[in-house]
Amino acid sequence: GDVWHGAVAETVGQGMAATTPDGRIWTLGRPGAFGAEAESGWDAVLACGGEFVSGFRFKEALRAESVEEVQRLADRGLAVYILSGDRREKVADMARQLHLPEDHWKAELTPEQKAQWVAAHDDRDTLYIGDGANDSLAFDAALCAGSPVSGRSFLEQKADFYFMGHSLRFVSPLLDVAALHRRATRRVFVFSVLYNFATVCAGLLGHLSPLAAAILMPLSSLATLSLVSLTFRAARRSAVSVTGAAPRKDLFKPGQLCTP
């Protein structure tokens, strides 16, 4: 037949609908989302005028490194949850592969339900990873949110950071960098407080001449930079001694951190 190029309306988290020139309404989305009755077990249903036309089932395979990364996060004492709009059976199988407890995954959630769950459990410590428009509301509710670089622009205005690929293996290094930056920031803060206290006291006592103040100012900046450098170098040496191999260079670059 003729190829029709018309407008398609999307209902976030439900599916898409389009009206053809002959007045028929075609929908593609979650079972029951547009009133189309279908047998259970379908991931998506194609319907015309509310009448079932075809059903689709999708199978997903977890990457081995994602399974390992979830275990590493659990070893760090972090809780990992799955919030999905997929069928319960599908999400349950994924959770089993990740060795997640029964109460650490939720299935068949709408975008609003995802956001409500995050808001209810967030204690200003939630990192949310998502890649679809149905994660948009949850991004707003989480403290920090990340999305993979996939060529789609659903979340480009809301993601706090992007990452390459579709694996979770970046999370542990990200947390390591966050801890390292926090350590460096605290050391600089302590140094700044002590330096300013000492110089103010010296000035009030009349022991700080204008020339000495002019010399101390650039020296304090140099000392601050040196303190940060020593913190990063110590972390790098520690990584070498623990792993027995050179650490990834990009693990210690300032500026690539988003602290969850």
mmCIF file of C-alpha atoms in Angstrom:
data_model
loop_
_atom_site.group_PDB
_atom_site.id
_atom_site.type_symbol
_atom_site.label_atom_id
_atom_site.label_comp_id
_atom_site.label_asym_id
_atom_site.label_seq_id
_atom_site.Cartn_x
_atom_site.Cartn_y
_atom_site.Cartn_z
ATOM 1 C CA GLY A 1 0.000 0.000 0.000
ATOM 2 C CA ASP A 2 0.905 3.651 0.080
ATOM 3 C CA VAL A 3 3.531 4.799 2.525
ATOM 4 C CA TRP A 4 2.081 7.340 4.925
ATOM 5 C CA HIS A 5 4.209 9.934 6.652
ATOM 6 C CA GLY A 6 2.126 11.517 9.397
ATOM 7 C CA ALA A 7 2.496 12.942 12.870
ATOM 8 C CA VAL A 8 2.997 10.505 15.702
ATOM 9 C CA ALA A 9 1.968 11.403 19.241
ATOM 10 C CA GLU A 10 3.900 9.832 22.118
ATOM 11 C CA THR A 11 2.564 9.267 25.613
ATOM 12 C CA VAL A 12 5.617 9.021 27.843
ATOM 13 C CA GLY A 13 5.886 5.610 29.431
ATOM 14 C CA GLN A 14 2.907 4.242 27.481
ATOM 15 C CA GLY A 15 3.642 4.255 23.759
ATOM 16 C CA MET A 16 2.829 6.012 20.496
ATOM 17 C CA ALA A 17 -0.338 6.664 18.504
ATOM 18 C CA ALA A 18 -1.017 7.909 14.996
ATOM 19 C CA THR A 19 -4.134 8.561 12.914
ATOM 20 C CA THR A 20 -3.939 7.568 9.241
ATOM 21 C CA PRO A 21 -5.696 9.547 6.474
ATOM 22 C CA ASP A 22 -8.543 7.022 6.453
ATOM 23 C CA GLY A 23 -9.317 7.841 10.101
ATOM 24 C CA ARG A 24 -7.926 4.692 11.692
ATOM 25 C CA ILE A 25 -5.934 5.064 14.927
ATOM 26 C CA TRP A 26 -2.851 2.904 15.207
ATOM 27 C CA THR A 27 -1.118 2.467 18.542
ATOM 28 C CA LEU A 28 2.100 0.808 19.638
ATOM 29 C CA GLY A 29 2.893 0.587 23.307
ATOM 30 C CA ARG A 30 2.447 -1.195 26.605
ATOM 31 C CA PRO A 31 -0.352 -3.784 26.759
ATOM 32 C CA GLY A 32 -3.575 -2.062 27.737
ATOM 33 C CA ALA A 33 -2.056 1.428 27.450
ATOM 34 C CA PHE A 34 -4.466 2.515 24.710
ATOM 35 C CA GLY A 35 -7.345 0.217 25.529
ATOM 36 C CA ALA A 36 -6.113 -2.596 23.293
ATOM 37 C CA GLU A 37 -6.859 -5.948 24.887
ATOM 38 C CA ALA A 38 -4.119 -8.550 24.544
ATOM 39 C CA GLU A 39 -2.863 -11.698 26.170
ATOM 40 C CA SER A 40 -0.447 -11.247 29.032
ATOM 41 C CA GLY A 41 3.260 -11.668 28.409
ATOM 42 C CA TRP A 42 3.700 -9.139 25.600
ATOM 43 C CA ASP A 43 6.248 -6.357 26.021
ATOM 44 C CA ALA A 44 4.556 -4.195 23.389
ATOM 45 C CA VAL A 45 1.284 -4.403 21.476
ATOM 46 C CA LEU A 46 0.377 -3.083 18.030
ATOM 47 C CA ALA A 47 -3.316 -2.271 17.691
ATOM 48 C CA CYS A 48 -5.657 -0.576 15.229
ATOM 49 C CA GLY A 49 -8.784 1.067 16.541
ATOM 50 C CA GLY A 50 -8.315 -0.677 19.868
ATOM 51 C CA GLU A 51 -8.171 -4.106 18.222
ATOM 52 C CA PHE A 52 -5.133 -6.288 18.786
ATOM 53 C CA VAL A 53 -2.977 -6.702 15.662
ATOM 54 C CA SER A 54 0.343 -8.051 16.880
ATOM 55 C CA GLY A 55 2.405 -8.478 20.024
ATOM 56 C CA PHE A 56 6.136 -8.237 20.611
ATOM 57 C CA ARG A 57 8.437 -9.791 23.179
ATOM 58 C CA PHE A 58 11.958 -8.550 23.759
ATOM 59 C CA LYS A 59 14.829 -10.352 25.397
ATOM 60 C CA GLU A 60 17.684 -8.548 27.076
ATOM 61 C CA ALA A 61 21.052 -9.888 28.165
ATOM 62 C CA LEU A 62 23.101 -8.305 30.912
ATOM 63 C CA ARG A 63 26.731 -7.497 30.325
ATOM 64 C CA ALA A 64 29.130 -9.475 32.513
ATOM 65 C CA GLU A 65 30.847 -6.305 33.701
ATOM 66 C CA SER A 66 27.499 -4.894 34.867
ATOM 67 C CA VAL A 67 26.932 -7.918 37.073
ATOM 68 C CA GLU A 68 30.435 -7.522 38.508
ATOM 69 C CA GLU A 69 29.924 -3.797 39.045
ATOM 70 C CA VAL A 70 26.698 -4.301 40.988
ATOM 71 C CA GLN A 71 28.552 -6.735 43.240
ATOM 72 C CA ARG A 72 31.331 -4.202 43.786
ATOM 73 C CA LEU A 73 28.779 -1.558 44.733
ATOM 74 C CA ALA A 74 27.152 -3.959 47.177
ATOM 75 C CA ASP A 75 30.579 -4.658 48.702
ATOM 76 C CA ARG A 76 30.936 -0.903 49.262
ATOM 77 C CA GLY A 77 27.701 -0.939 51.263
ATOM 78 C CA LEU A 78 25.607 0.746 48.573
ATOM 79 C CA ALA A 79 22.052 -0.368 47.790
ATOM 80 C CA VAL A 80 21.243 -0.975 44.112
ATOM 81 C CA TYR A 81 17.658 -0.882 42.862
ATOM 82 C CA ILE A 82 15.973 -1.487 39.510
ATOM 83 C CA LEU A 83 13.011 0.737 38.630
ATOM 84 C CA SER A 84 11.530 -0.489 35.367
ATOM 85 C CA GLY A 85 8.395 -0.206 33.312
ATOM 86 C CA ASP A 86 8.913 -3.696 31.865
ATOM 87 C CA ARG A 87 6.930 -6.816 32.715
ATOM 88 C CA ARG A 88 7.397 -8.248 36.193
ATOM 89 C CA GLU A 89 8.772 -11.574 34.915
ATOM 90 C CA LYS A 90 11.361 -9.815 32.808
ATOM 91 C CA VAL A 91 12.575 -7.545 35.594
ATOM 92 C CA ALA A 92 12.600 -10.418 38.095
ATOM 93 C CA ASP A 93 14.910 -12.398 35.821
ATOM 94 C CA MET A 94 17.256 -9.435 35.517
ATOM 95 C CA ALA A 95 17.276 -8.943 39.279
ATOM 96 C CA ARG A 96 18.156 -12.604 39.790
ATOM 97 C CA GLN A 97 21.119 -12.284 37.463
ATOM 98 C CA LEU A 98 22.287 -9.251 39.452
ATOM 99 C CA HIS A 99 21.721 -11.084 42.756
ATOM 100 C CA LEU A 100 19.403 -8.348 44.021
ATOM 101 C CA PRO A 101 17.036 -8.965 46.942
ATOM 102 C CA GLU A 102 13.313 -9.239 46.255
ATOM 103 C CA ASP A 103 12.597 -5.751 47.572
ATOM 104 C CA HIS A 104 15.311 -4.120 45.449
ATOM 105 C CA TRP A 105 13.452 -4.118 42.158
ATOM 106 C CA LYS A 106 10.165 -2.709 40.908
ATOM 107 C CA ALA A 107 8.419 -3.577 37.638
ATOM 108 C CA GLU A 108 5.639 -2.138 35.490
ATOM 109 C CA LEU A 109 6.166 1.368 36.850
ATOM 110 C CA THR A 110 4.937 4.522 35.149
ATOM 111 C CA PRO A 111 7.227 7.585 34.974
ATOM 112 C CA GLU A 112 5.247 9.136 37.825
ATOM 113 C CA GLN A 113 5.643 6.027 39.974
ATOM 114 C CA LYS A 114 9.401 5.996 39.376
ATOM 115 C CA ALA A 115 9.650 9.596 40.508
ATOM 116 C CA GLN A 116 7.465 8.917 43.559
ATOM 117 C CA TRP A 117 9.640 5.962 44.566
ATOM 118 C CA VAL A 118 12.835 7.998 44.276
ATOM 119 C CA ALA A 119 11.328 10.911 46.217
ATOM 120 C CA ALA A 120 10.168 8.555 48.979
ATOM 121 C CA HIS A 121 13.553 6.842 49.377
ATOM 122 C CA ASP A 122 15.972 9.658 48.598
ATOM 123 C CA ASP A 123 17.959 11.027 51.535
ATOM 124 C CA ARG A 124 20.019 13.356 49.366
ATOM 125 C CA ASP A 125 22.151 10.369 48.417
ATOM 126 C CA THR A 126 20.521 8.902 45.293
ATOM 127 C CA LEU A 127 22.341 8.430 41.999
ATOM 128 C CA TYR A 128 19.862 7.604 39.215
ATOM 129 C CA ILE A 129 20.987 6.145 35.888
ATOM 130 C CA GLY A 130 18.495 6.187 33.007
ATOM 131 C CA ASP A 131 18.372 6.534 29.250
ATOM 132 C CA GLY A 132 14.752 7.121 28.252
ATOM 133 C CA ALA A 133 12.057 9.773 28.367
ATOM 134 C CA ASN A 134 10.215 7.723 30.985
ATOM 135 C CA ASP A 135 13.113 8.434 33.380
ATOM 136 C CA SER A 136 12.734 12.194 33.107
ATOM 137 C CA LEU A 137 10.599 12.691 36.231
ATOM 138 C CA ALA A 138 12.857 10.407 38.276
ATOM 139 C CA PHE A 139 15.825 12.533 37.190
ATOM 140 C CA ASP A 140 14.134 15.522 38.820
ATOM 141 C CA ALA A 141 13.590 13.628 42.069
ATOM 142 C CA ALA A 142 17.130 12.217 42.411
ATOM 143 C CA LEU A 143 20.093 14.071 43.863
ATOM 144 C CA CYS A 144 22.270 13.210 40.865
ATOM 145 C CA ALA A 145 21.384 11.641 37.515
ATOM 146 C CA GLY A 146 23.422 10.241 34.647
ATOM 147 C CA SER A 147 22.642 9.033 31.158
ATOM 148 C CA PRO A 148 24.627 7.155 28.499
ATOM 149 C CA VAL A 149 25.665 8.941 25.323
ATOM 150 C CA SER A 150 23.367 7.242 22.828
ATOM 151 C CA GLY A 151 22.584 9.907 20.231
ATOM 152 C CA ARG A 152 19.164 10.562 21.730
ATOM 153 C CA SER A 153 18.338 13.872 23.385
ATOM 154 C CA PHE A 154 15.590 12.817 25.798
ATOM 155 C CA LEU A 155 17.528 13.768 28.900
ATOM 156 C CA GLU A 156 20.241 16.149 27.741
ATOM 157 C CA GLN A 157 18.753 19.046 29.729
ATOM 158 C CA LYS A 158 18.360 17.050 32.944
ATOM 159 C CA ALA A 159 21.356 14.710 33.192
ATOM 160 C CA ASP A 160 24.107 15.874 35.521
ATOM 161 C CA PHE A 161 26.652 13.863 33.556
ATOM 162 C CA TYR A 162 26.983 11.517 30.578
ATOM 163 C CA PHE A 163 29.020 8.372 30.154
ATOM 164 C CA MET A 164 30.185 6.348 27.188
ATOM 165 C CA GLY A 165 28.771 2.887 26.541
ATOM 166 C CA HIS A 166 25.933 1.068 28.243
ATOM 167 C CA SER A 167 27.778 -0.635 31.093
ATOM 168 C CA LEU A 168 27.699 0.313 34.771
ATOM 169 C CA ARG A 169 31.403 -0.296 35.256
ATOM 170 C CA PHE A 170 32.050 3.450 35.469
ATOM 171 C CA VAL A 171 30.201 3.831 38.785
ATOM 172 C CA SER A 172 32.941 2.559 41.140
ATOM 173 C CA PRO A 173 35.667 4.748 39.581
ATOM 174 C CA LEU A 174 33.225 7.664 39.709
ATOM 175 C CA LEU A 175 32.726 7.160 43.442
ATOM 176 C CA ASP A 176 36.486 6.814 43.928
ATOM 177 C CA VAL A 177 37.059 10.150 42.213
ATOM 178 C CA ALA A 178 34.289 11.717 44.291
ATOM 179 C CA ALA A 179 35.964 10.543 47.504
ATOM 180 C CA LEU A 180 39.334 11.816 46.274
ATOM 181 C CA HIS A 181 37.952 15.251 45.430
ATOM 182 C CA ARG A 182 36.200 15.416 48.782
ATOM 183 C CA ARG A 183 39.463 14.611 50.552
ATOM 184 C CA ALA A 184 41.352 17.277 48.610
ATOM 185 C CA THR A 185 38.633 19.867 49.241
ATOM 186 C CA ARG A 186 38.657 19.242 52.982
ATOM 187 C CA ARG A 187 42.443 19.523 53.170
ATOM 188 C CA VAL A 188 42.416 22.804 51.266
ATOM 189 C CA PHE A 189 39.638 24.131 53.487
ATOM 190 C CA VAL A 190 41.540 23.273 56.682
ATOM 191 C CA PHE A 191 44.716 24.850 55.295
ATOM 192 C CA SER A 192 42.834 28.008 54.281
ATOM 193 C CA VAL A 193 41.248 28.398 57.717
ATOM 194 C CA LEU A 194 44.596 27.943 59.504
ATOM 195 C CA TYR A 195 46.440 30.256 57.088
ATOM 196 C CA ASN A 196 43.887 33.052 57.358
ATOM 197 C CA PHE A 197 43.700 32.710 61.140
ATOM 198 C CA ALA A 198 47.487 32.925 61.449
ATOM 199 C CA THR A 199 47.875 35.889 59.093
ATOM 200 C CA VAL A 200 44.999 37.828 60.674
ATOM 201 C CA CYS A 201 46.468 37.298 64.137
ATOM 202 C CA ALA A 202 49.911 38.339 62.894
ATOM 203 C CA GLY A 203 48.439 41.442 61.301
ATOM 204 C CA LEU A 204 46.530 42.435 64.441
ATOM 205 C CA LEU A 205 49.688 42.022 66.515
ATOM 206 C CA GLY A 206 51.659 44.202 64.103
ATOM 207 C CA HIS A 207 53.986 41.452 62.958
ATOM 208 C CA LEU A 208 52.854 41.394 59.313
ATOM 209 C CA SER A 209 54.323 44.071 57.062
ATOM 210 C CA PRO A 210 52.828 44.954 53.647
ATOM 211 C CA LEU A 211 55.835 43.353 51.963
ATOM 212 C CA ALA A 212 55.380 40.119 53.903
ATOM 213 C CA ALA A 213 51.658 40.099 53.054
ATOM 214 C CA ALA A 214 52.455 40.577 49.356
ATOM 215 C CA ILE A 215 54.864 37.621 49.501
ATOM 216 C CA LEU A 216 52.560 35.361 51.490
ATOM 217 C CA MET A 217 49.614 35.807 49.142
ATOM 218 C CA PRO A 218 51.123 34.009 46.089
ATOM 219 C CA LEU A 219 52.860 31.519 48.415
ATOM 220 C CA SER A 220 49.490 30.546 49.901
ATOM 221 C CA SER A 221 48.088 29.915 46.424
ATOM 222 C CA LEU A 222 51.138 27.819 45.570
ATOM 223 C CA ALA A 223 50.755 25.878 48.819
ATOM 224 C CA THR A 224 47.079 25.194 48.045
ATOM 225 C CA LEU A 225 47.896 23.835 44.589
ATOM 226 C CA SER A 226 50.706 21.740 46.042
ATOM 227 C CA LEU A 227 48.359 20.289 48.649
ATOM 228 C CA VAL A 228 45.882 19.242 45.950
ATOM 229 C CA SER A 229 48.677 17.786 43.839
ATOM 230 C CA LEU A 230 50.067 15.784 46.757
ATOM 231 C CA THR A 231 46.596 14.413 47.509
ATOM 232 C CA PHE A 232 46.172 13.169 43.954
ATOM 233 C CA ARG A 233 49.710 11.792 43.792
ATOM 234 C CA ALA A 234 49.215 9.888 47.040
ATOM 235 C CA ALA A 235 46.013 8.363 45.688
ATOM 236 C CA ARG A 236 47.797 7.373 42.486
ATOM 237 C CA ARG A 237 50.638 5.699 44.394
ATOM 238 C CA SER A 238 48.086 3.904 46.555
ATOM 239 C CA ALA A 239 46.306 2.596 43.453
ATOM 240 C CA VAL A 240 49.609 1.279 42.091
ATOM 241 C CA SER A 241 50.481 -0.492 45.334
ATOM 242 C CA VAL A 242 47.041 -2.104 45.609
ATOM 243 C CA THR A 243 46.588 -3.222 42.018
ATOM 244 C CA GLY A 244 50.217 -3.773 41.080
ATOM 245 C CA ALA A 245 49.606 -1.936 37.842
ATOM 246 C CA ALA A 246 49.481 1.654 36.667
ATOM 247 C CA PRO A 247 46.112 3.260 37.411
ATOM 248 C CA ARG A 248 43.906 4.587 34.669
ATOM 249 C CA LYS A 249 45.017 8.130 33.946
ATOM 250 C CA ASP A 250 41.477 9.391 33.440
ATOM 251 C CA LEU A 251 40.609 8.237 36.970
ATOM 252 C CA PHE A 252 42.461 11.152 38.490
ATOM 253 C CA LYS A 253 41.559 14.043 36.224
ATOM 254 C CA PRO A 254 39.980 16.948 38.114
ATOM 255 C CA GLY A 255 36.766 18.223 36.605
ATOM 256 C CA GLN A 256 35.187 14.976 35.465
ATOM 257 C CA LEU A 257 33.428 14.387 38.787
ATOM 258 C CA CYS A 258 29.737 14.467 39.587
ATOM 259 C CA THR A 259 29.313 13.688 43.253
ATOM 260 C CA PRO A 260 26.264 11.573 43.997
#
